[in-house]
XYZ file of C-alpha atoms in Angstrom:
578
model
C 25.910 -61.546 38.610
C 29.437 -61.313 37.292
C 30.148 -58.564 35.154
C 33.357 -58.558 34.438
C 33.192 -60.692 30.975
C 30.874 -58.013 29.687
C 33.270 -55.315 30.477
C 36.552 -56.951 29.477
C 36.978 -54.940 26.448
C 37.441 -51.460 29.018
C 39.673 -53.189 31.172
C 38.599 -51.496 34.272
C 40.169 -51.303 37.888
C 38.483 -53.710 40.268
C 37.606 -50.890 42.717
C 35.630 -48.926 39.745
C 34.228 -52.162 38.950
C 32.660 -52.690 42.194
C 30.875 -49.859 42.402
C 29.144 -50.146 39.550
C 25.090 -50.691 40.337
C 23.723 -50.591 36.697
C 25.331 -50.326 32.965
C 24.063 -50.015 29.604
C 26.098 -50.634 26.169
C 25.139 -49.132 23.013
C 26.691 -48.407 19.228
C 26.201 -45.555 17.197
C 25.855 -44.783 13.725
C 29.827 -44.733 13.769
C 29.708 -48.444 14.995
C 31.666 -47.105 18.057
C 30.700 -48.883 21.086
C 29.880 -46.945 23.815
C 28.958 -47.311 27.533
C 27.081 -45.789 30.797
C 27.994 -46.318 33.874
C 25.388 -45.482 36.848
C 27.104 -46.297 40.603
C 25.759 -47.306 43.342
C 26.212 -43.416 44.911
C 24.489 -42.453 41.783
C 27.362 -40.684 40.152
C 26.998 -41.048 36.487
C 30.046 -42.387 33.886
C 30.466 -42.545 30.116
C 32.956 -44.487 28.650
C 34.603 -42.258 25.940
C 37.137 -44.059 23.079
C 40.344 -42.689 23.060
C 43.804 -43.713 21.788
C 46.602 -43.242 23.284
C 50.099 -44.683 24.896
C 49.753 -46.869 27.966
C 51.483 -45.087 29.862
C 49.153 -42.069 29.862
C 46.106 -44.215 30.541
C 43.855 -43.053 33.084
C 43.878 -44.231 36.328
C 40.658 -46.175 35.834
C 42.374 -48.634 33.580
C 43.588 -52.044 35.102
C 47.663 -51.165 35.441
C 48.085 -54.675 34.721
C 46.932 -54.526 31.262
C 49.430 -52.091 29.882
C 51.399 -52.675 27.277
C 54.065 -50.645 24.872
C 51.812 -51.072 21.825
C 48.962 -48.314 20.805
C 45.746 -49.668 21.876
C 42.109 -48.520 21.952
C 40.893 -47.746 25.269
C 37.626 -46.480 26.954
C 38.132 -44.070 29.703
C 35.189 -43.546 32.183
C 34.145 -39.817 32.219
C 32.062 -38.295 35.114
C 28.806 -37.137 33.602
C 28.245 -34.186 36.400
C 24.693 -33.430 35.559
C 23.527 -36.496 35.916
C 24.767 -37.411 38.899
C 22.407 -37.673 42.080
C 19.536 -38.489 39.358
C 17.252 -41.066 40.018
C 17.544 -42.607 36.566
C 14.930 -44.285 35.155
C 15.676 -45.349 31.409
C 18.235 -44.963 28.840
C 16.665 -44.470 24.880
C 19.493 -44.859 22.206
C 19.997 -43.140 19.046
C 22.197 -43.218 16.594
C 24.306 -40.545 17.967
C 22.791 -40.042 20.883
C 21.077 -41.175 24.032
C 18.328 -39.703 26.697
C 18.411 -40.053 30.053
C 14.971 -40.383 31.782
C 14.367 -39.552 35.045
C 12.068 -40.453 38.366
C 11.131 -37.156 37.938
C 10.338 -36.654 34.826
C 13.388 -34.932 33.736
C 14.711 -35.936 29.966
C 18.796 -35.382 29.432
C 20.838 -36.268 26.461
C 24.450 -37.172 25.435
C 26.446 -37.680 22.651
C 26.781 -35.952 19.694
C 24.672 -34.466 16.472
C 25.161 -33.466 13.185
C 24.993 -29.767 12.408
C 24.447 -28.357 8.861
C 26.173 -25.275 8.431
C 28.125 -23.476 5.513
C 27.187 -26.322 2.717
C 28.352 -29.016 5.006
C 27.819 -31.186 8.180
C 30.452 -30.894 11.305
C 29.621 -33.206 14.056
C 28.875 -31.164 17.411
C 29.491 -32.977 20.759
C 27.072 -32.603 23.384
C 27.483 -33.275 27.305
C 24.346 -33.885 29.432
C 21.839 -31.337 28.989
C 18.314 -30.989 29.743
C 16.169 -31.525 26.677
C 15.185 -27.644 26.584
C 11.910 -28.175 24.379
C 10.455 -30.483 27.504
C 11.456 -29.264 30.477
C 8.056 -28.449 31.591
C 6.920 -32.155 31.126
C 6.947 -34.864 33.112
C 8.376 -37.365 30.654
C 7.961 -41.766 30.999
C 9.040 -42.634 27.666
C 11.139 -41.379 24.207
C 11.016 -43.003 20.845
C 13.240 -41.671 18.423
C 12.411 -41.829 14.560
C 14.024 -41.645 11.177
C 15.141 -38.007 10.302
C 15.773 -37.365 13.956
C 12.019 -37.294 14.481
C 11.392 -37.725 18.044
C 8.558 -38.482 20.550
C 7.628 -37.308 23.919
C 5.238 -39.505 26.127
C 4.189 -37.457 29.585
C 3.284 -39.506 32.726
C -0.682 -38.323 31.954
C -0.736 -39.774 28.300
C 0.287 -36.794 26.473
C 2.564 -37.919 23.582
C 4.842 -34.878 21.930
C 6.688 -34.425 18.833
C 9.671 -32.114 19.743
C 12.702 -30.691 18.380
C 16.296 -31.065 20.223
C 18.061 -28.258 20.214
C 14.979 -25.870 19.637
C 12.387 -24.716 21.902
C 9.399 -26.862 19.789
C 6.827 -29.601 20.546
C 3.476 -30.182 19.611
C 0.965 -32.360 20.491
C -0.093 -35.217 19.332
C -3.998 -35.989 19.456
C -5.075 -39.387 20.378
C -8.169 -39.293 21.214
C -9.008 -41.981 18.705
C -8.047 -44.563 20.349
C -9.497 -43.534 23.744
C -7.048 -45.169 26.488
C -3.866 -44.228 27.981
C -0.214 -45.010 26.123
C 2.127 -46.563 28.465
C 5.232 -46.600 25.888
C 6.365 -45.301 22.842
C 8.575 -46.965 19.964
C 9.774 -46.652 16.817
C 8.932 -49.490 13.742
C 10.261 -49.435 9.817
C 8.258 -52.032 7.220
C 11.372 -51.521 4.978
C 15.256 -50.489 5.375
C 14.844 -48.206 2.442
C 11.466 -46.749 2.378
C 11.495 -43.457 4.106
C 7.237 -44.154 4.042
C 7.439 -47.175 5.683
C 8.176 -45.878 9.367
C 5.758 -45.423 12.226
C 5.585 -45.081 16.035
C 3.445 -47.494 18.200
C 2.787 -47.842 21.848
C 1.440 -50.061 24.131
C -2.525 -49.185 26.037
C -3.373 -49.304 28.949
C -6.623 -51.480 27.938
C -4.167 -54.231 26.546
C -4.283 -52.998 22.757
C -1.380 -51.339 20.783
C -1.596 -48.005 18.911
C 0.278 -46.942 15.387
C 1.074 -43.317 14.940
C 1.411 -42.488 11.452
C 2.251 -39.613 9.729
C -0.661 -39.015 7.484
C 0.538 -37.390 4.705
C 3.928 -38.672 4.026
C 5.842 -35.310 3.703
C 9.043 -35.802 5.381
C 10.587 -31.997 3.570
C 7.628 -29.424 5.359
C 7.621 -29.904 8.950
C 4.715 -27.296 9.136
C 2.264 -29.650 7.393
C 3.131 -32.754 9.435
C 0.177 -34.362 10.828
C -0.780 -37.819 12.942
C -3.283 -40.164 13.034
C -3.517 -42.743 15.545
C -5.452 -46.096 14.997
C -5.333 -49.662 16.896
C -2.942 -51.997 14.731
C -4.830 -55.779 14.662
C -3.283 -58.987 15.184
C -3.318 -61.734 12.196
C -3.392 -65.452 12.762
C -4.492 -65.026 16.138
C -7.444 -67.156 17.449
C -9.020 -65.429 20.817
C -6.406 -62.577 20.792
C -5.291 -61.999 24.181
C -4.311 -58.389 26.043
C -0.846 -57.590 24.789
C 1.473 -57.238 28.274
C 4.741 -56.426 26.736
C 6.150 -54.206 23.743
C 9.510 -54.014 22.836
C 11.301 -52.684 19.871
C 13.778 -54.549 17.393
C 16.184 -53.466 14.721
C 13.462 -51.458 12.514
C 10.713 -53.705 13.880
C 8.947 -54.707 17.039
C 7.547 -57.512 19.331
C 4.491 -58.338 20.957
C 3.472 -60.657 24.124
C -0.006 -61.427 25.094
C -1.179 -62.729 28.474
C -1.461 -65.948 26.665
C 2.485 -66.003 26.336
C 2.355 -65.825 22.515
C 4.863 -64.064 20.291
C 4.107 -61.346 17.973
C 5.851 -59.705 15.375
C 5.859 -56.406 13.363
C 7.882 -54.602 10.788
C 11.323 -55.361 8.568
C 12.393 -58.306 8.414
C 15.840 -58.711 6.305
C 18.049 -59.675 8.544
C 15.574 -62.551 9.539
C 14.848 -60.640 12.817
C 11.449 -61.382 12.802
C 11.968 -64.976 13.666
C 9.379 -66.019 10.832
C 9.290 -67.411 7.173
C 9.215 -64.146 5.092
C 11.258 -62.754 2.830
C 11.559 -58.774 3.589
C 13.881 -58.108 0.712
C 10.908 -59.856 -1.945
C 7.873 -58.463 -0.410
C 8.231 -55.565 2.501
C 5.395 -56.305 5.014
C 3.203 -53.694 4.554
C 3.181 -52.906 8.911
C -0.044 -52.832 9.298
C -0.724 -55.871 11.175
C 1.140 -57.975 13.796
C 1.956 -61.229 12.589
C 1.782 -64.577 14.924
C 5.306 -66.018 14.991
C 4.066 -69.801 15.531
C 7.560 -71.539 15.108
C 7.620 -71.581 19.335
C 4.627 -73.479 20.692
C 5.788 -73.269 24.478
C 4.487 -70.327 26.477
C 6.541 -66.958 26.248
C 7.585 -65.414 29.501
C 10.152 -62.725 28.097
C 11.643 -61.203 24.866
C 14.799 -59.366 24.068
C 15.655 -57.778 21.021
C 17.977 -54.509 20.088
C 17.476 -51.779 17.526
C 21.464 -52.111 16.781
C 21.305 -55.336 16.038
C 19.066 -57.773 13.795
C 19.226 -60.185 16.863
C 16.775 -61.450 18.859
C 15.681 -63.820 21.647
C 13.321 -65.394 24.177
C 12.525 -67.333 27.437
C 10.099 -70.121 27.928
C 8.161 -70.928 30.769
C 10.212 -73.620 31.187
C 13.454 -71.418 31.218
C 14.178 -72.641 27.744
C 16.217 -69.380 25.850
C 15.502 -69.422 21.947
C 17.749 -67.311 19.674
C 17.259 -65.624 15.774
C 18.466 -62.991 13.382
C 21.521 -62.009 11.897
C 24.948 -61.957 14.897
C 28.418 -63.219 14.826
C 28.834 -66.671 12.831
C 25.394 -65.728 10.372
C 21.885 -65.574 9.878
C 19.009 -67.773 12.013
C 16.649 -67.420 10.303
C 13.646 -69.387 12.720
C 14.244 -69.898 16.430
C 17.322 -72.268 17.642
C 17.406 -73.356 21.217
C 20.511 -72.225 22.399
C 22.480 -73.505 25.998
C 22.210 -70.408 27.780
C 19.712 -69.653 30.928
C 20.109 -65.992 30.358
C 18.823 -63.332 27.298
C 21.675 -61.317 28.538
C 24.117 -63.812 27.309
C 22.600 -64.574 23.627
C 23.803 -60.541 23.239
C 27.045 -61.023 24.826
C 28.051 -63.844 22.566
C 26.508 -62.933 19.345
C 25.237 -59.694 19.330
C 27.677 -57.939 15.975
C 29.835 -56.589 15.125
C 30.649 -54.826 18.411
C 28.577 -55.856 21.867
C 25.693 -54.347 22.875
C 23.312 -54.703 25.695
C 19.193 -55.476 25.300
C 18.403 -53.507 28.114
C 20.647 -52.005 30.872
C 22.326 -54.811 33.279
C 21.789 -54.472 37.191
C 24.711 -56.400 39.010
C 21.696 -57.243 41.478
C 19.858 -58.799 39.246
C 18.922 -62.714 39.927
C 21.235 -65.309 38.581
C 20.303 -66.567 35.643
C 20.361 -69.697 36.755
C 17.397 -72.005 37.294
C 17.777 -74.543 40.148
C 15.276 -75.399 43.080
C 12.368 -73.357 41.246
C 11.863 -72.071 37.686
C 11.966 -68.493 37.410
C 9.476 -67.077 35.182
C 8.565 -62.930 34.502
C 5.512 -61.858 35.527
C 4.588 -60.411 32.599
C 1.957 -57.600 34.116
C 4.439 -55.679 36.274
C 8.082 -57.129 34.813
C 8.932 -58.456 38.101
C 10.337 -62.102 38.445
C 8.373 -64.535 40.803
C 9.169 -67.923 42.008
C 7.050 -70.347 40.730
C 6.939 -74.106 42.615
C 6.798 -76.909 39.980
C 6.152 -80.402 40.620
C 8.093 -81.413 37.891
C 11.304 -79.462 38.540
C 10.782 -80.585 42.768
C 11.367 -84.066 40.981
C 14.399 -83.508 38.639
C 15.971 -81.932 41.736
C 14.980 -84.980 43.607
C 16.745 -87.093 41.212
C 19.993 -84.853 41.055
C 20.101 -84.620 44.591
C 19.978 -88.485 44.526
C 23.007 -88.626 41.884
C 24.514 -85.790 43.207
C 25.181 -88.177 46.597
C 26.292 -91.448 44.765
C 28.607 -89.211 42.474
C 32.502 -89.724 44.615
C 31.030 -92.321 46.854
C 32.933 -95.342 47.535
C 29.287 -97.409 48.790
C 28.293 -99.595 46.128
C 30.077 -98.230 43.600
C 31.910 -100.830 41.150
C 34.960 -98.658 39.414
C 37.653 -97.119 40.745
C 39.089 -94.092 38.065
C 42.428 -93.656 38.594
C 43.932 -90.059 37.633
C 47.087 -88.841 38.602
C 47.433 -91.301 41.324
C 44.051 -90.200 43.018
C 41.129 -92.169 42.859
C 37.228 -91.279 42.264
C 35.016 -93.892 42.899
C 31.915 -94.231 39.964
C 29.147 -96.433 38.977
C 29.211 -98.222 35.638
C 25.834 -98.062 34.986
C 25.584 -94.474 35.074
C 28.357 -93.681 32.888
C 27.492 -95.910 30.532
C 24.041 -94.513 29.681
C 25.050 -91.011 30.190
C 28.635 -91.334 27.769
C 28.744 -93.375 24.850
C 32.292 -93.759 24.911
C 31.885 -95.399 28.376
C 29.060 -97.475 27.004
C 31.868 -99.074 24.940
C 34.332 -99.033 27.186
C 32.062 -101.514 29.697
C 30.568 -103.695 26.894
C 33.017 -106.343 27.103
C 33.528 -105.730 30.970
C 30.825 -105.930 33.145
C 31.939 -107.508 35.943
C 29.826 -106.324 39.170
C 31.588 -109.037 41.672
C 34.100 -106.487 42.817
C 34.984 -103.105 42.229
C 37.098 -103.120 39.205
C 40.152 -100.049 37.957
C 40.152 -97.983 35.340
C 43.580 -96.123 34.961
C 43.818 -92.606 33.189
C 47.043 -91.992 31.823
C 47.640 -88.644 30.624
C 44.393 -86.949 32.687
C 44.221 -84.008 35.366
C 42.519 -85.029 38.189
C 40.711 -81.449 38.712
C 39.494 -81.988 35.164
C 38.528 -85.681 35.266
C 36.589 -85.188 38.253
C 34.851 -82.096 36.977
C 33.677 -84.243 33.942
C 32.386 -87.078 35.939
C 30.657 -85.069 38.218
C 29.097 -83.434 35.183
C 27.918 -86.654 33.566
C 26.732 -87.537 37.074
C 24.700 -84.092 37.548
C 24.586 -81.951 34.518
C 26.387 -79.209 37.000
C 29.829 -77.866 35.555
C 32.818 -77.103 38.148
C 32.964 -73.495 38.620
C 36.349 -73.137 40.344
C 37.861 -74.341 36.833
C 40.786 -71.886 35.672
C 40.429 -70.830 31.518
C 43.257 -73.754 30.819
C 41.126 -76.208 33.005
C 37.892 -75.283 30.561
C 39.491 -75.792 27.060
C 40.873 -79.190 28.909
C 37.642 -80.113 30.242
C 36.406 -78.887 26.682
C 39.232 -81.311 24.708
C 37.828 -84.353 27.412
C 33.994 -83.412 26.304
C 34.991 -84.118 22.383
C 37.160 -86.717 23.398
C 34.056 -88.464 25.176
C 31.558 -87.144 22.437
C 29.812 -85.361 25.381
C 27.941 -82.641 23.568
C 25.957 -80.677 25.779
C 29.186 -80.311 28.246
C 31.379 -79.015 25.282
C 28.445 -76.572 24.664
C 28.369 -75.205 28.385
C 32.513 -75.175 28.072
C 32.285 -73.429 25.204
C 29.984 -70.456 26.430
C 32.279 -70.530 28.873
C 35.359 -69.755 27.306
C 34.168 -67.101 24.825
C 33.783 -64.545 26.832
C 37.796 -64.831 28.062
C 39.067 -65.097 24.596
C 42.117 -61.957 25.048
C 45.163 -61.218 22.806
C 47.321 -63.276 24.728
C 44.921 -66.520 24.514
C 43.732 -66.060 21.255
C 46.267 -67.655 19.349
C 46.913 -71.069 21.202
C 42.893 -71.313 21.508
C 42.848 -71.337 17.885
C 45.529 -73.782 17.328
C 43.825 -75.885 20.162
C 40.198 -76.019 18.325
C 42.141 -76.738 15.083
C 43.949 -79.940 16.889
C 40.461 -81.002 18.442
C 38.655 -80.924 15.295
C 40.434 -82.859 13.586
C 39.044 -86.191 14.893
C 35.804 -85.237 16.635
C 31.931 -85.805 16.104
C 31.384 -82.688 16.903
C 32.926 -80.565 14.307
C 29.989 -78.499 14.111
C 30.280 -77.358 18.045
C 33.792 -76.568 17.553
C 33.213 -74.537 14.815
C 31.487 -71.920 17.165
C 34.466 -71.510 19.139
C 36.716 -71.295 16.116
C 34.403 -68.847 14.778
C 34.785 -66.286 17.866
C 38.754 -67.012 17.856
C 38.498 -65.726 14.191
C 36.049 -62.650 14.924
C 38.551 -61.316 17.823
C 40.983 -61.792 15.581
C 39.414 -59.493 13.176
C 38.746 -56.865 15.787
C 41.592 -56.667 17.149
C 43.955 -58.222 13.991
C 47.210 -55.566 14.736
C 47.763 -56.183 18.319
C 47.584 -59.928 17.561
C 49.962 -59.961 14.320
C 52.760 -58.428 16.607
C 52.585 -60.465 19.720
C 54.700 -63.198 20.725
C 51.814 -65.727 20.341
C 51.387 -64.988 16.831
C 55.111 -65.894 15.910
C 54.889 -69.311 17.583
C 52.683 -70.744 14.930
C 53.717 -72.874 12.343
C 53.316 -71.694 8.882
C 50.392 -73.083 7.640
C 47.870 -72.312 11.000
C 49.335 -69.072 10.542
C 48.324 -68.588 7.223
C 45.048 -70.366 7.751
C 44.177 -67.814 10.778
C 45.521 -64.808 8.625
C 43.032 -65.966 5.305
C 39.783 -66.380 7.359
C 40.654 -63.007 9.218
C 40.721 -60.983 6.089
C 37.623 -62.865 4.594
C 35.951 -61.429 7.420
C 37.236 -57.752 6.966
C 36.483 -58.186 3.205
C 32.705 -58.673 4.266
């Protein structure tokens, strides 16, 4: 997997890059964006923001990308405790995060709020062992409103405990007579300090809700639990729930079945279903069936930073909802990517975050000989043969062969003086523009020309061979995308635009911003597929925002005419005004 477009914004050295095994981004409450780096020798990084001059960046920073303006960087820091640890999982506060351990061990980092002298001074903290469990063996932390924690222990035990104090107690859950595997946190309501709970998934296929019982957030003395199986609504032959995850102040279900259910706030439209959190707060006590995807589940994402959330199909199909850059979804789009990894890359707001921690091991997200689907009982992806996808290759294989091949083919395009040799037929059903193009010429005597005046060949070819195989070029340079992109609307190819799109949005830098813009403004002007276009004007606006000074100044910026200057300037501040 190439991680580089997720970790443009540090502008790292190559050689740090590379020895990167796993990486996790996160915000806190100060909607700083912040990042861990674990290396393949197991030493342990933390990307802390800084500001300062260029020229007294740390070596870690790409040399190239200096420049005599004051600009925001991150600066990898060695986390020394951590280092040699077998981590297993990273749980994010708002200030802070724990590091979980093969063995057991429980570490934080970040920072807290202390209350001293009438008022609160924020206290930084470097990896420590979480002194109040350092006799457990700890799986799993869930971490509450009023910096409430949990504690789950390898044998079941779950523990409220205290960070900076040497307290826990134990929680009894005896109730519900099986075995917690996880612990999260849920709100019913943004606002209602009553509405919050922990749950956590059995080991007998049922989910648990761990309430406090009498509501008294002020006397920590008096606090008590009760733990009681949640039930499922709207769900005929309920199935054994195989996955739990938590969202933004609300979590997500999956039975064995592959159905998706959902519990907790839902005002952002995180949920994925039609009700209104802000008019009636669910009251949390029940999962509700979210029935707007009728395909079988395989995998959810979600993030408790962001009121986003997604999905994979059996069929490798990736669904998208909640609130991210460019608006609110409220019920589940299909979206053009074949990874959850990228729905929070591109939309996740305002700053990027990451679902879950990204291995640069992991499989490619790409689905080609044999659809990948997660095995949902031990999270492990398996190959699964399909008929039906050993035919579509088939058939691509089939095209992929006649695509550039001079036997029986019946037009010649000329670009640039080269020549690709096509079949009429198939770009006529596949392009409409072609369809048109051939109505009045259908001669299939001889081999007839078609001439391309002001085309790149690279480009040309990569969109034939796209209409011929539904397989972009990936040697294309940036430039070569947004022309491939411009050929796409040209050619009312929607699907292709899409991919090029995706593409691009991810590279979007200071120095490219501008004449991207002013591209996407000339392309939308005559175009069927304004509404495309839009997305990628959209995340040329949102960089803007975010990084609006170092823009305004460069030499990009002054080379627009007056009104697209003054265009890109107004929707900029209409999204700082927000």
């Amino acid at each position: 997997m190439d991680i580089r477009k997720y970790l443009c914004e540090w502008k790292l050295r190559d050689d740090f890059i590379e020895r990167i095994e796993t990486f996790a981004i996160w915000r806190d409450d100060l909607k700083n964006s912040n990042i861990l780096f674990v290396m393949k020798n197991r030493e342990v990084y933390a990307a802390e923001k800084f500001s300062k001059f260029c020229e007294k960046s740390s070596s870690l920073v790409d040399s190239n990308a200096k420049t005599t303006l004051k600009t925001e960087f991150y600066e990898p820091v060695k986390l020394s405790p951590l280092c040699g640890k077998r981590i297993k999982k990273f749980v994010y506060g708002p200030s802070e995060v724990f590091i979980c351990t093969e063995e057991g061990d429980v570490f934080v980092h970040g920072y807290y709020y202390d209350w001293s002298q009438g008022k609160y001074t924020t206290v930084a903290v470097i990896p420590q062992k979480v002194s109040a469990l350092q006799d457990l063996r700890v799986v799993d932390i869930a971490i509450g409103p009023l910096r409430k924690r949990l504690a789950l222990c390898d044998d079941g035990k779950l523990y409220k405990f205290e960070l900076f104090k040497q307290s826990k107690c134990l929680i009894d859950t005896s109730a519900v007579k099986a075995k917690p595997l996880n612990v999260l946190y849920v709100a019913g309501s943004e606002h209602n300090r009553t509405g919050w709970f922990y749950i956590s998934l059995l080991d007998d296929g049922k989910v648990m809700k761990i309430v406090n019982s009498n509501g008294d957030f002020g006397n920590r003395r008096r606090e008590k639990y009760r733990c009681e199986v949640m039930n499922f609504e709207n769900a005929a032959n309920p199935g054994k729930i195989v996955k739990l995850i938590q969202g933004y102040l609300c979590a997500f279900a999956l039975d064995e079945y592959g159905r998706l259910f959902v519990t907790g706030n839902n005002a952002n439209k995180q949920l994925g279903i039609d009700f209104d959190d802000l008019k009636c707060p669910m009251p949390c006590e029940n999962f509700k069936h979210n029935s707007f995807i009728t395909e079988k589940v395989v995998d959810i994402a979600a993030s408790c930073y962001c009121s986003l959330s997604a999905l994979l199909t059996e069929s490798g199909k990736v669904y998208m909802w909640g609130e991210g850059r460019g608006g609110v979804i409220s019920e589940p789009q299909l979206i053009p990517f074949e990874s959850l990894h990228e729905v929070f890359h591109h939309y996740s707001s305002p700053t990027l975050v990451t679902y879950k921690p990204i291995n640069v091991n992991e499989l490619p997200a790409s689905i080609s000989k044999s659809m990948k689907k997660h095995d949902l009982a031990d999270s492990q992806i398996t190959q699964v043969e399909c008929s039906t996808a050993d035919a579509q290759n088939s058939l691509l294989d089939s095209l992929k062969k006649a695509f550039d091949d001079p036997k029986f083919c019946d037009l010649f395009v000329v670009v640039e003086g080269k020549t690709i040799p096509v079949h009429k037929s198939i770009l006529a059903v596949r392009c409409e523009h072609f369809a048109e193009v051939f109505q009045n010429d259908w001669s299939i005597e001889k081999p007839s020309v078609l001439e391309i005046e002001d085309g790149d060949f690279k480009v040309y070819k990569a969109f034939l061979k796209y209409v011929y195989t539904d397989q972009m070029d990936d040697t294309l340079s940036l430039d070569e995308l947004i022309e491939l992109l411009n050929l796409s609307n040209k050619y009312n190819v929607k699907l292709l635009a899409e991919r090029c799109i995706s593409l691009i949005q991810p590279n979007i830098t200071v120095e490219n911003v501008i004449s991207l813009y002013e591209r996407v403004i000339v392309m939308s002007s005559v175009t069927k597929m304004k509404n495309i276009l839009d997305q990628l004007k959209e995340s040329c606006v949102m960089f803007g925002t975010e990084n609006f000074f170092a823009i305004g100044v460069s030499d990009e910026f002054t080379k627009l005419n007056k009104e697209m200057a003054i265009e890109l300037v107004v929707e900029v501040c209409k999204r700082k005004c927000k």
